[in-house]
Amino acid sequence: MSDSSKQATWGGRFSENPAELMLRFSESVSFDQRLASFDLQCSEAHSAMLAEVGLLSEEEKAAIHGGLHQIKSEVESGKFSWDEALEDVHMNIEKALTERVPEAAKLHTARSRNDQIATDMRLFFKSACLEIEAGLKAIISALLEQAEKNQSIYIPGYTHLQRAQPVSVAHHLLAYVEMFGRDLDRIAFVYDSANWCPLGSGAIAGSTLPIDREFTAKALGFVDAAGNARVTRNSMDAVSDRDAHLDFTYSCSLIGLHLSRLAEDLILWCSSEFGFAELPQNFCTGSSLMPQKKNPDALELVRGKAGRLIGDLQSLLTMVKGLPLTYNRDLQEDKPPVFDAFLQTLLSLQVVEGVVTGLKMEVDKCATAVSDPNLLATDVVDYLAQRGVPFREAHHAIGALVALAESESVSLNELPLDAVQEIHSVFEADWVECFDLGRAMASRDQVGMPGPVQVAAQIKGWKTRLE
Ligand code: ARG
């Protein structure tokens, strides 16, 4: 084997090149090339540090930086040619750089692909978290807008998918705002835990060379609120830790799960059976056979994607479990699930935001559904409880009223007073006021409840939080 055909980066101890099948099997450049901008950033910071500590001359550094900038614009314009035979993003860039700038042969001083990929991914997570954060804020805004418009539209709330108690559409939508709000907290946590610089950990045990880890960390923005460098504290952990991958993908799975539950609620609301709302046409599809159909495909896909996101998380958990320290090549497989989770989460957020924005509530259908007096049976229990009847006894009495109304084929609120008083003597003529929906909602006026004052306060609070 001639020297020139040898594997450029690690070919020294080999007399044979990898089989073509091995190259195809082991390449990652087909998916890790999306890390190119972060990899270039790392190389720029690393070479600046090498110059700072005297391991590179200023001229060598300038030449390397020139080459890196050239490659950056080629990558950005799509002109850079990626070669699978060069395994990964790091080796593709390094080879291209050394061809242009011979001084770049010094770039890998005190660095390994192990700490390089760990750093690239941390930069990726920081930027991905900001994009997910923006997507979450957008969907929260869309939900708040709908909530604001529909504060006085009431619908049945459900447990066991059976009508339970009345709530406003706003209160229902605000439940999802809470979920996405927790997702914001989770994403902020992922951002913060990714914000540590592994560069300088080398392959496993650092380096004997006099590098300045804090310099590199600061150059890459791995700093705390006070601007102090944040460098990882154990080289073995740093090159094999995949917690940020897991935290990120878990956060994406949870966002997917919340989106999927919202999708399911909207699918139900927009079915002929419920009829509470109408979906925007631009996120629906028709049927090739049945001309009347308007299908909620976007929302169904969101539900489907949630399964895919959970699969991404499962892949990662299974991959990392039981791996000995430190780096093992298994870990190269960590990227496809992470990138997939990122992309699908972002898309799903955008799609649901579009659907929520275009949603139209069917006011009359909501009013009909919520006029079911059984929805206020619990308020009648409270009526007795407020008059000193033990709750269990009151509950039993209202159960008997419901059964009576059912057997007489009348609505609960239509039962005559004497029949009601026969079931419990504490009832008076004012018992029918329990069925006044406006009154019933207004009396739910403590924090977290669906009363209009509370709901308005929640909407206001969230708007302030988003600003
Ligand atoms: N492409 C590799 C990965 O993504 C980079 C690290 C390679 N390290 C190694 N020791 N082969 O995991």
Coordinates of C-alpha atoms and ligand atoms in Angstrom, one line a residue:
M1 CA 0.0 0.0 0.0
S2 CA 1.5 3.3 -1.0
D3 CA 1.6 6.0 1.6
S4 CA -0.6 8.4 -0.3
S5 CA -3.5 5.9 -0.4
K6 CA -3.2 5.2 3.3
Q7 CA -6.0 6.2 5.7
A8 CA -4.8 9.8 6.4
T9 CA -5.6 10.2 10.1
W10 CA -5.0 6.8 11.7
G11 CA -3.3 4.8 8.8
G12 CA 0.2 4.8 10.4
R13 CA -0.1 1.5 12.2
F14 CA -2.0 -0.3 9.4
S15 CA -0.7 -2.0 6.3
E16 CA -4.1 -2.6 4.8
N17 CA -6.9 -0.2 4.1
P18 CA -10.4 -0.8 5.5
A19 CA -12.7 -2.8 3.3
E20 CA -15.1 -0.9 1.2
L21 CA -17.9 -2.5 3.1
M22 CA -16.3 -1.4 6.4
L23 CA -16.2 2.2 5.1
R24 CA -19.8 2.2 4.1
F25 CA -20.8 0.6 7.4
S26 CA -18.8 2.9 9.7
E27 CA -19.2 6.3 8.0
S28 CA -21.1 8.9 9.8
V29 CA -20.5 11.9 7.5
S30 CA -23.9 11.3 5.8
F31 CA -25.5 12.5 9.0
D32 CA -22.9 14.3 11.1
Q33 CA -22.1 16.8 8.3
R34 CA -24.8 18.8 9.8
L35 CA -22.4 19.5 12.6
A36 CA -19.9 21.2 10.2
S37 CA -20.5 24.7 11.4
F38 CA -19.9 23.7 15.0
D39 CA -16.9 21.6 14.1
L40 CA -15.3 24.6 12.3
Q41 CA -16.0 26.8 15.2
C42 CA -14.3 24.3 17.5
S43 CA -11.2 24.2 15.3
E44 CA -11.1 28.0 15.2
A45 CA -11.2 28.2 18.9
H46 CA -8.8 25.3 19.4
S47 CA -6.2 26.8 17.0
A48 CA -6.5 30.2 18.6
M49 CA -5.8 28.5 22.0
L50 CA -2.8 26.6 20.5
A51 CA -1.4 29.9 19.3
E52 CA -2.1 31.6 22.7
V53 CA 0.0 28.9 24.5
G54 CA 2.7 28.9 21.9
L55 CA 2.0 25.6 20.3
L56 CA 1.2 27.3 17.0
S57 CA 2.8 30.5 15.6
E58 CA 0.6 33.5 14.8
E59 CA 1.3 32.8 11.1
E60 CA 0.2 29.2 11.4
K61 CA -2.9 30.2 13.2
A62 CA -3.8 32.8 10.6
A63 CA -3.3 30.3 7.8
I64 CA -5.5 27.8 9.6
H65 CA -8.2 30.4 10.2
G66 CA -8.1 31.4 6.6
G67 CA -8.6 27.8 5.5
L68 CA -11.4 27.3 8.0
H69 CA -13.3 30.3 6.7
Q70 CA -12.9 29.1 3.2
I71 CA -14.3 25.7 4.0
K72 CA -17.1 27.4 6.0
S73 CA -18.3 29.3 2.9
E74 CA -18.0 26.2 0.8
V75 CA -20.1 24.2 3.3
E76 CA -22.7 27.0 3.5
S77 CA -23.0 27.3 -0.3
G78 CA -23.2 23.5 -0.7
K79 CA -20.0 23.4 -2.7
F80 CA -18.0 21.4 -0.2
S81 CA -17.6 17.8 -1.3
W82 CA -18.2 15.2 1.4
D83 CA -16.4 11.9 1.1
E84 CA -17.8 8.8 3.0
A85 CA -14.4 7.2 2.8
L86 CA -13.2 9.9 5.2
E87 CA -15.6 8.6 7.9
D88 CA -16.9 11.6 9.6
V89 CA -17.3 15.4 9.6
H90 CA -14.1 15.9 11.5
M91 CA -11.9 14.0 9.1
N92 CA -13.6 15.5 6.0
I93 CA -12.9 19.0 7.3
E94 CA -9.4 18.2 8.5
K95 CA -8.4 16.6 5.2
A96 CA -9.8 19.5 3.1
L97 CA -8.1 22.0 5.4
T98 CA -4.7 20.3 5.3
E99 CA -4.8 20.1 1.5
R100 CA -5.2 23.8 1.4
V101 CA -3.2 24.8 4.4
P102 CA -0.2 22.4 5.2
E103 CA 0.1 24.2 8.6
A104 CA -3.2 22.5 9.6
A105 CA -1.3 19.3 10.2
K106 CA -0.7 20.8 13.6
L107 CA -4.4 21.5 14.3
H108 CA -5.1 18.1 15.9
T109 CA -2.4 18.8 18.6
A110 CA -3.9 18.0 22.1
R111 CA -7.2 17.1 20.6
S112 CA -9.1 13.9 19.8
R113 CA -12.2 13.2 17.8
N114 CA -13.6 12.0 21.1
D115 CA -13.5 15.4 22.8
Q116 CA -14.2 17.1 19.4
I117 CA -17.5 15.3 18.8
A118 CA -18.5 15.8 22.5
T119 CA -18.0 19.5 22.0
D120 CA -19.7 19.7 18.6
M121 CA -22.8 18.1 20.1
R122 CA -22.8 20.4 23.1
L123 CA -22.8 23.4 20.7
F124 CA -25.5 21.7 18.7
F125 CA -27.7 21.3 21.8
K126 CA -27.3 24.9 22.8
S127 CA -28.4 26.1 19.4
A128 CA -31.2 23.4 19.1
C129 CA -32.5 24.3 22.5
L130 CA -32.9 27.9 21.4
E131 CA -34.9 26.8 18.3
I132 CA -37.1 24.5 20.3
E133 CA -37.6 27.3 22.9
A134 CA -38.8 29.6 20.1
G135 CA -41.2 26.9 18.8
L136 CA -42.6 26.4 22.3
K137 CA -43.1 30.1 22.8
A138 CA -44.9 30.4 19.4
I139 CA -47.3 27.6 20.2
I140 CA -48.0 29.0 23.7
S141 CA -48.8 32.4 22.0
A142 CA -51.1 30.7 19.6
L143 CA -52.9 28.9 22.5
L144 CA -53.1 32.1 24.5
E145 CA -54.7 33.9 21.6
Q146 CA -57.3 31.3 21.2
A147 CA -57.9 31.2 24.9
E148 CA -58.3 34.9 25.0
K149 CA -60.9 34.8 22.1
N150 CA -62.8 31.9 23.8
Q151 CA -62.9 32.9 27.4
S152 CA -66.7 32.9 27.6
I153 CA -67.3 29.8 25.5
Y154 CA -68.0 26.9 27.7
I155 CA -67.8 23.2 26.8
P156 CA -68.1 20.0 28.8
G157 CA -64.8 18.9 30.4
Y158 CA -64.3 15.1 30.3
T159 CA -63.0 12.4 32.5
H160 CA -63.0 8.8 31.1
L161 CA -64.2 10.6 27.9
Q162 CA -67.6 11.0 29.6
R163 CA -69.0 14.5 30.2
A164 CA -67.8 15.6 33.7
Q165 CA -68.1 19.3 34.5
P166 CA -68.2 22.5 32.4
V167 CA -65.1 24.4 31.7
S168 CA -64.3 27.3 29.3
V169 CA -62.5 26.6 26.1
A170 CA -59.8 29.0 27.5
H171 CA -59.3 26.9 30.6
H172 CA -59.0 23.7 28.5
L173 CA -56.4 25.4 26.2
L174 CA -54.5 26.8 29.2
A175 CA -53.9 23.3 30.4
Y176 CA -51.7 22.8 27.3
V177 CA -50.0 26.1 28.0
E178 CA -49.0 24.7 31.4
M179 CA -47.5 21.6 29.7
F180 CA -45.6 23.6 27.1
G181 CA -44.5 25.9 29.9
R182 CA -42.9 23.0 31.7
D183 CA -41.3 22.0 28.4
L184 CA -39.7 25.4 28.3
D185 CA -38.2 24.8 31.8
R186 CA -36.9 21.4 30.7
I187 CA -35.3 22.8 27.6
A188 CA -33.7 25.6 29.6
F189 CA -32.3 22.8 31.8
V190 CA -30.9 20.9 28.8
Y191 CA -29.3 24.2 27.5
D192 CA -27.6 24.7 30.9
S193 CA -26.3 21.2 31.3
A194 CA -25.0 21.2 27.7
N195 CA -23.1 24.4 28.6
W196 CA -19.8 22.8 29.6
C197 CA -16.7 22.5 27.4
P198 CA -15.2 19.0 27.0
L199 CA -12.3 20.2 24.8
G200 CA -9.0 19.3 26.3
S201 CA -10.2 15.9 27.5
G202 CA -8.4 14.4 24.5
A203 CA -9.2 10.8 23.7
I204 CA -9.7 9.9 27.4
A205 CA -6.9 11.3 29.6
G206 CA -6.3 14.9 28.5
S207 CA -2.9 15.9 27.2
T208 CA 0.7 16.5 28.4
L209 CA 0.8 19.7 26.4
P210 CA 0.3 23.1 28.2
I211 CA -3.1 23.8 26.7
D212 CA -5.5 26.4 28.2
R213 CA -8.9 24.9 28.5
E214 CA -10.6 28.0 29.8
F215 CA -9.4 30.0 26.8
T216 CA -11.1 27.5 24.4
A217 CA -14.3 27.3 26.6
K218 CA -14.6 31.1 26.6
A219 CA -14.0 31.3 22.9
L220 CA -16.8 28.9 22.3
G221 CA -19.2 30.6 24.7
F222 CA -19.1 27.9 27.3
V223 CA -19.4 30.4 30.2
D224 CA -21.6 31.0 33.2
A225 CA -23.7 34.1 33.8
A226 CA -20.7 35.9 35.2
G227 CA -18.7 35.0 32.1
N228 CA -16.5 32.4 33.8
A229 CA -15.4 29.5 31.7
R230 CA -17.2 26.2 32.3
V231 CA -15.0 23.3 31.6
T232 CA -15.9 19.6 32.2
R233 CA -14.2 18.2 35.3
N234 CA -13.4 14.6 34.4
S235 CA -11.9 13.7 31.0
M236 CA -13.2 10.1 31.1
D237 CA -16.8 11.3 31.7
A238 CA -16.5 14.1 29.3
V239 CA -15.8 11.9 26.2
S240 CA -18.4 9.3 27.0
D241 CA -21.2 11.3 28.7
R242 CA -24.3 11.3 26.6
D243 CA -26.7 12.7 29.3
A244 CA -27.3 15.9 27.2
H245 CA -28.4 13.6 24.3
L246 CA -30.8 11.8 26.6
D247 CA -32.1 14.9 28.4
F248 CA -32.6 16.6 25.0
T249 CA -34.4 13.7 23.4
Y250 CA -36.5 13.1 26.5
S251 CA -37.6 16.7 26.5
C252 CA -38.5 16.3 22.8
S253 CA -40.4 13.2 23.6
L254 CA -42.4 15.0 26.2
I255 CA -43.1 17.9 23.9
G256 CA -44.2 15.3 21.3
L257 CA -46.4 13.7 23.9
H258 CA -48.0 17.0 24.9
L259 CA -48.6 17.8 21.2
S260 CA -50.1 14.4 20.7
R261 CA -52.6 14.8 23.5
L262 CA -53.5 18.3 22.2
A263 CA -53.9 16.8 18.7
E264 CA -56.2 14.1 20.0
D265 CA -58.4 16.6 21.8
L266 CA -58.6 18.7 18.6
I267 CA -59.4 15.6 16.5
L268 CA -62.3 14.8 18.9
W269 CA -63.5 18.4 19.0
C270 CA -63.6 18.5 15.2
S271 CA -65.4 15.2 14.7
S272 CA -69.1 15.4 13.7
E273 CA -69.8 13.7 17.0
F274 CA -68.5 16.6 19.1
G275 CA -68.6 19.4 16.5
F276 CA -67.0 21.9 19.0
A277 CA -64.6 23.3 16.4
E278 CA -63.6 23.5 12.8
L279 CA -60.1 22.8 11.6
P280 CA -58.4 25.1 9.1
Q281 CA -58.5 23.6 5.7
N282 CA -54.8 24.2 5.0
F283 CA -53.8 21.5 7.6
C284 CA -56.4 18.9 6.4
T285 CA -56.6 16.5 3.5
G286 CA -59.4 15.0 1.5
S287 CA -60.2 11.5 0.5
S288 CA -59.5 10.1 -3.0
L289 CA -62.7 8.1 -2.7
M290 CA -65.1 9.9 -0.4
P291 CA -65.7 13.4 -1.6
Q292 CA -67.2 14.7 1.6
K293 CA -64.2 13.9 3.8
K294 CA -62.0 16.5 5.5
N295 CA -59.5 14.6 7.5
P296 CA -57.3 15.9 10.3
D297 CA -54.1 14.4 8.9
A298 CA -51.7 17.0 10.3
L299 CA -52.9 16.2 13.8
E300 CA -52.8 12.4 13.2
L301 CA -49.2 12.7 12.0
V302 CA -48.4 14.7 15.1
R303 CA -49.8 11.8 17.2
G304 CA -47.7 9.4 15.0
K305 CA -44.5 11.4 15.4
A306 CA -44.8 11.2 19.2
G307 CA -44.3 7.5 18.9
R308 CA -41.3 8.1 16.7
L309 CA -39.8 10.5 19.3
I310 CA -40.3 8.0 22.1
G311 CA -38.5 5.5 19.8
D312 CA -35.6 7.9 19.5
L313 CA -35.3 8.2 23.2
Q314 CA -35.5 4.4 23.6
S315 CA -32.7 3.9 21.1
L316 CA -30.4 6.2 23.0
L317 CA -31.2 4.7 26.4
T318 CA -30.5 1.2 25.1
M319 CA -27.3 2.3 23.4
V320 CA -25.7 3.9 26.4
K321 CA -26.8 1.3 28.9
G322 CA -24.0 -1.0 30.0
L323 CA -21.2 0.7 27.9
P324 CA -17.9 0.5 29.7
L325 CA -16.0 3.8 30.0
T326 CA -15.0 5.6 28.0
Y327 CA -15.7 6.2 24.3
N328 CA -17.0 3.2 22.3
R329 CA -17.9 3.4 18.7
D330 CA -21.5 2.5 19.6
L331 CA -21.8 6.1 20.5
Q332 CA -21.5 7.2 16.9
E333 CA -25.1 6.0 16.6
D334 CA -26.2 8.6 19.1
K335 CA -26.6 11.3 16.4
P336 CA -29.5 10.0 14.1
P337 CA -32.0 9.8 17.0
V338 CA -31.0 13.2 18.3
F339 CA -31.2 14.9 15.0
D340 CA -34.5 13.1 14.2
A341 CA -36.0 14.1 17.5
F342 CA -34.9 17.7 17.0
L343 CA -36.3 18.0 13.4
Q344 CA -39.6 16.2 14.1
T345 CA -40.2 18.1 17.3
L346 CA -39.7 21.4 15.6
L347 CA -41.9 20.5 12.7
S348 CA -44.6 19.2 14.9
L349 CA -44.6 22.4 17.0
Q350 CA -44.9 24.5 13.9
V351 CA -47.7 22.4 12.5
V352 CA -49.8 22.4 15.7
E353 CA -49.2 26.1 16.0
G354 CA -50.7 26.5 12.5
V355 CA -53.7 24.4 13.4
V356 CA -54.3 26.1 16.6
T357 CA -54.1 29.5 15.0
G358 CA -56.6 28.5 12.3
L359 CA -59.0 26.8 14.7
K360 CA -62.6 28.1 14.7
M361 CA -64.9 27.3 17.7
E362 CA -68.5 26.3 16.8
V363 CA -70.2 28.5 19.4
D364 CA -73.7 26.9 19.0
K365 CA -72.5 23.3 19.2
C366 CA -70.5 24.1 22.3
A367 CA -73.5 25.8 23.9
T368 CA -75.7 22.8 23.2
A369 CA -73.2 20.4 24.6
V370 CA -72.6 22.4 27.8
S371 CA -76.3 22.9 28.4
D372 CA -76.6 19.3 29.7
P373 CA -77.6 19.9 33.4
N374 CA -76.0 16.7 34.5
L375 CA -72.7 18.6 34.1
L376 CA -73.7 20.6 37.2
A377 CA -74.7 17.6 39.4
T378 CA -71.6 18.2 41.5
D379 CA -72.7 21.7 42.1
V380 CA -75.9 20.4 43.5
V381 CA -73.9 18.2 45.8
D382 CA -72.0 21.3 46.9
Y383 CA -75.4 23.0 47.5
L384 CA -76.3 20.4 50.1
A385 CA -72.8 20.3 51.5
Q386 CA -72.9 24.1 52.0
R387 CA -76.0 23.6 54.0
G388 CA -74.3 21.2 56.4
V389 CA -75.2 17.8 54.8
P390 CA -72.2 15.5 55.0
F391 CA -70.6 15.2 51.5
R392 CA -71.1 11.4 51.2
E393 CA -74.8 11.7 52.1
A394 CA -75.2 14.7 49.6
H395 CA -73.5 12.7 46.9
H396 CA -75.8 9.8 47.4
A397 CA -78.9 12.1 47.3
I398 CA -77.9 13.7 44.0
G399 CA -77.2 10.2 42.6
A400 CA -80.8 9.4 43.4
L401 CA -82.0 12.6 41.7
V402 CA -80.0 11.7 38.6
A403 CA -81.5 8.2 38.6
L404 CA -85.0 9.6 39.1
A405 CA -84.6 12.1 36.3
E406 CA -83.4 9.3 34.0
S407 CA -86.3 7.1 34.9
E408 CA -88.8 9.9 34.4
S409 CA -87.1 10.9 31.1
V410 CA -86.7 14.5 32.2
S411 CA -83.6 16.7 32.7
L412 CA -82.1 16.9 36.1
N413 CA -83.1 20.5 36.5
E414 CA -86.7 19.8 35.5
L415 CA -87.5 17.6 38.5
P416 CA -90.3 19.1 40.6
L417 CA -89.4 20.5 43.9
D418 CA -91.6 18.1 45.9
A419 CA -89.9 15.1 44.3
V420 CA -86.5 16.7 45.1
Q421 CA -87.4 17.4 48.7
E422 CA -88.6 13.9 49.1
I423 CA -85.1 12.7 48.3
H424 CA -83.5 15.3 50.7
S425 CA -85.4 17.6 52.9
V426 CA -82.7 20.3 52.9
F427 CA -83.5 21.3 49.3
E428 CA -85.4 24.5 48.8
A429 CA -86.8 26.3 45.8
D430 CA -83.5 28.0 45.1
W431 CA -81.9 24.6 44.3
V432 CA -82.4 25.2 40.5
E433 CA -80.0 28.2 40.7
C434 CA -77.3 25.5 40.7
F435 CA -78.0 25.1 37.0
D436 CA -77.1 28.7 36.1
L437 CA -73.9 28.1 34.2
G438 CA -72.6 31.7 34.5
R439 CA -73.0 31.5 38.3
A440 CA -71.5 28.0 38.5
M441 CA -68.4 29.2 36.6
A442 CA -68.1 32.5 38.5
S443 CA -68.0 30.6 41.8
R444 CA -64.9 28.7 40.7
D445 CA -62.8 31.6 41.6
Q446 CA -59.7 30.3 43.3
V447 CA -56.2 29.9 41.7
G448 CA -56.2 27.1 39.2
M449 CA -59.9 27.0 38.7
P450 CA -61.9 27.6 35.5
G451 CA -63.8 30.7 36.7
P452 CA -63.5 33.7 34.3
V453 CA -61.6 35.9 36.7
Q454 CA -58.9 33.2 37.3
V455 CA -58.7 32.3 33.6
A456 CA -58.2 36.0 32.6
A457 CA -55.5 36.2 35.3
Q458 CA -53.8 33.1 33.9
I459 CA -53.8 34.5 30.4
K460 CA -52.3 37.7 31.6
G461 CA -49.7 36.0 33.6
W462 CA -48.6 33.8 30.7
K463 CA -48.4 36.8 28.4
T464 CA -46.1 38.6 30.8
R465 CA -44.0 35.5 31.2
L466 CA -43.5 35.3 27.4
E467 CA -42.5 38.9 27.1
Ligands
ARG1 N1 -17.6 9.8 14.3 C1 -17.3 9.5 15.6 C2 -18.6 9.6 16.5 O1 -19.5 10.2 16.1 C3 -16.3 10.5 16.2 C4 -15.5 10.0 17.3 C5 -14.6 8.9 16.7 N2 -13.7 8.4 17.7 C6 -13.1 7.3 17.6 N3 -12.4 6.9 18.6 N4 -13.2 6.5 16.6 O2 -18.7 9.0 17.5

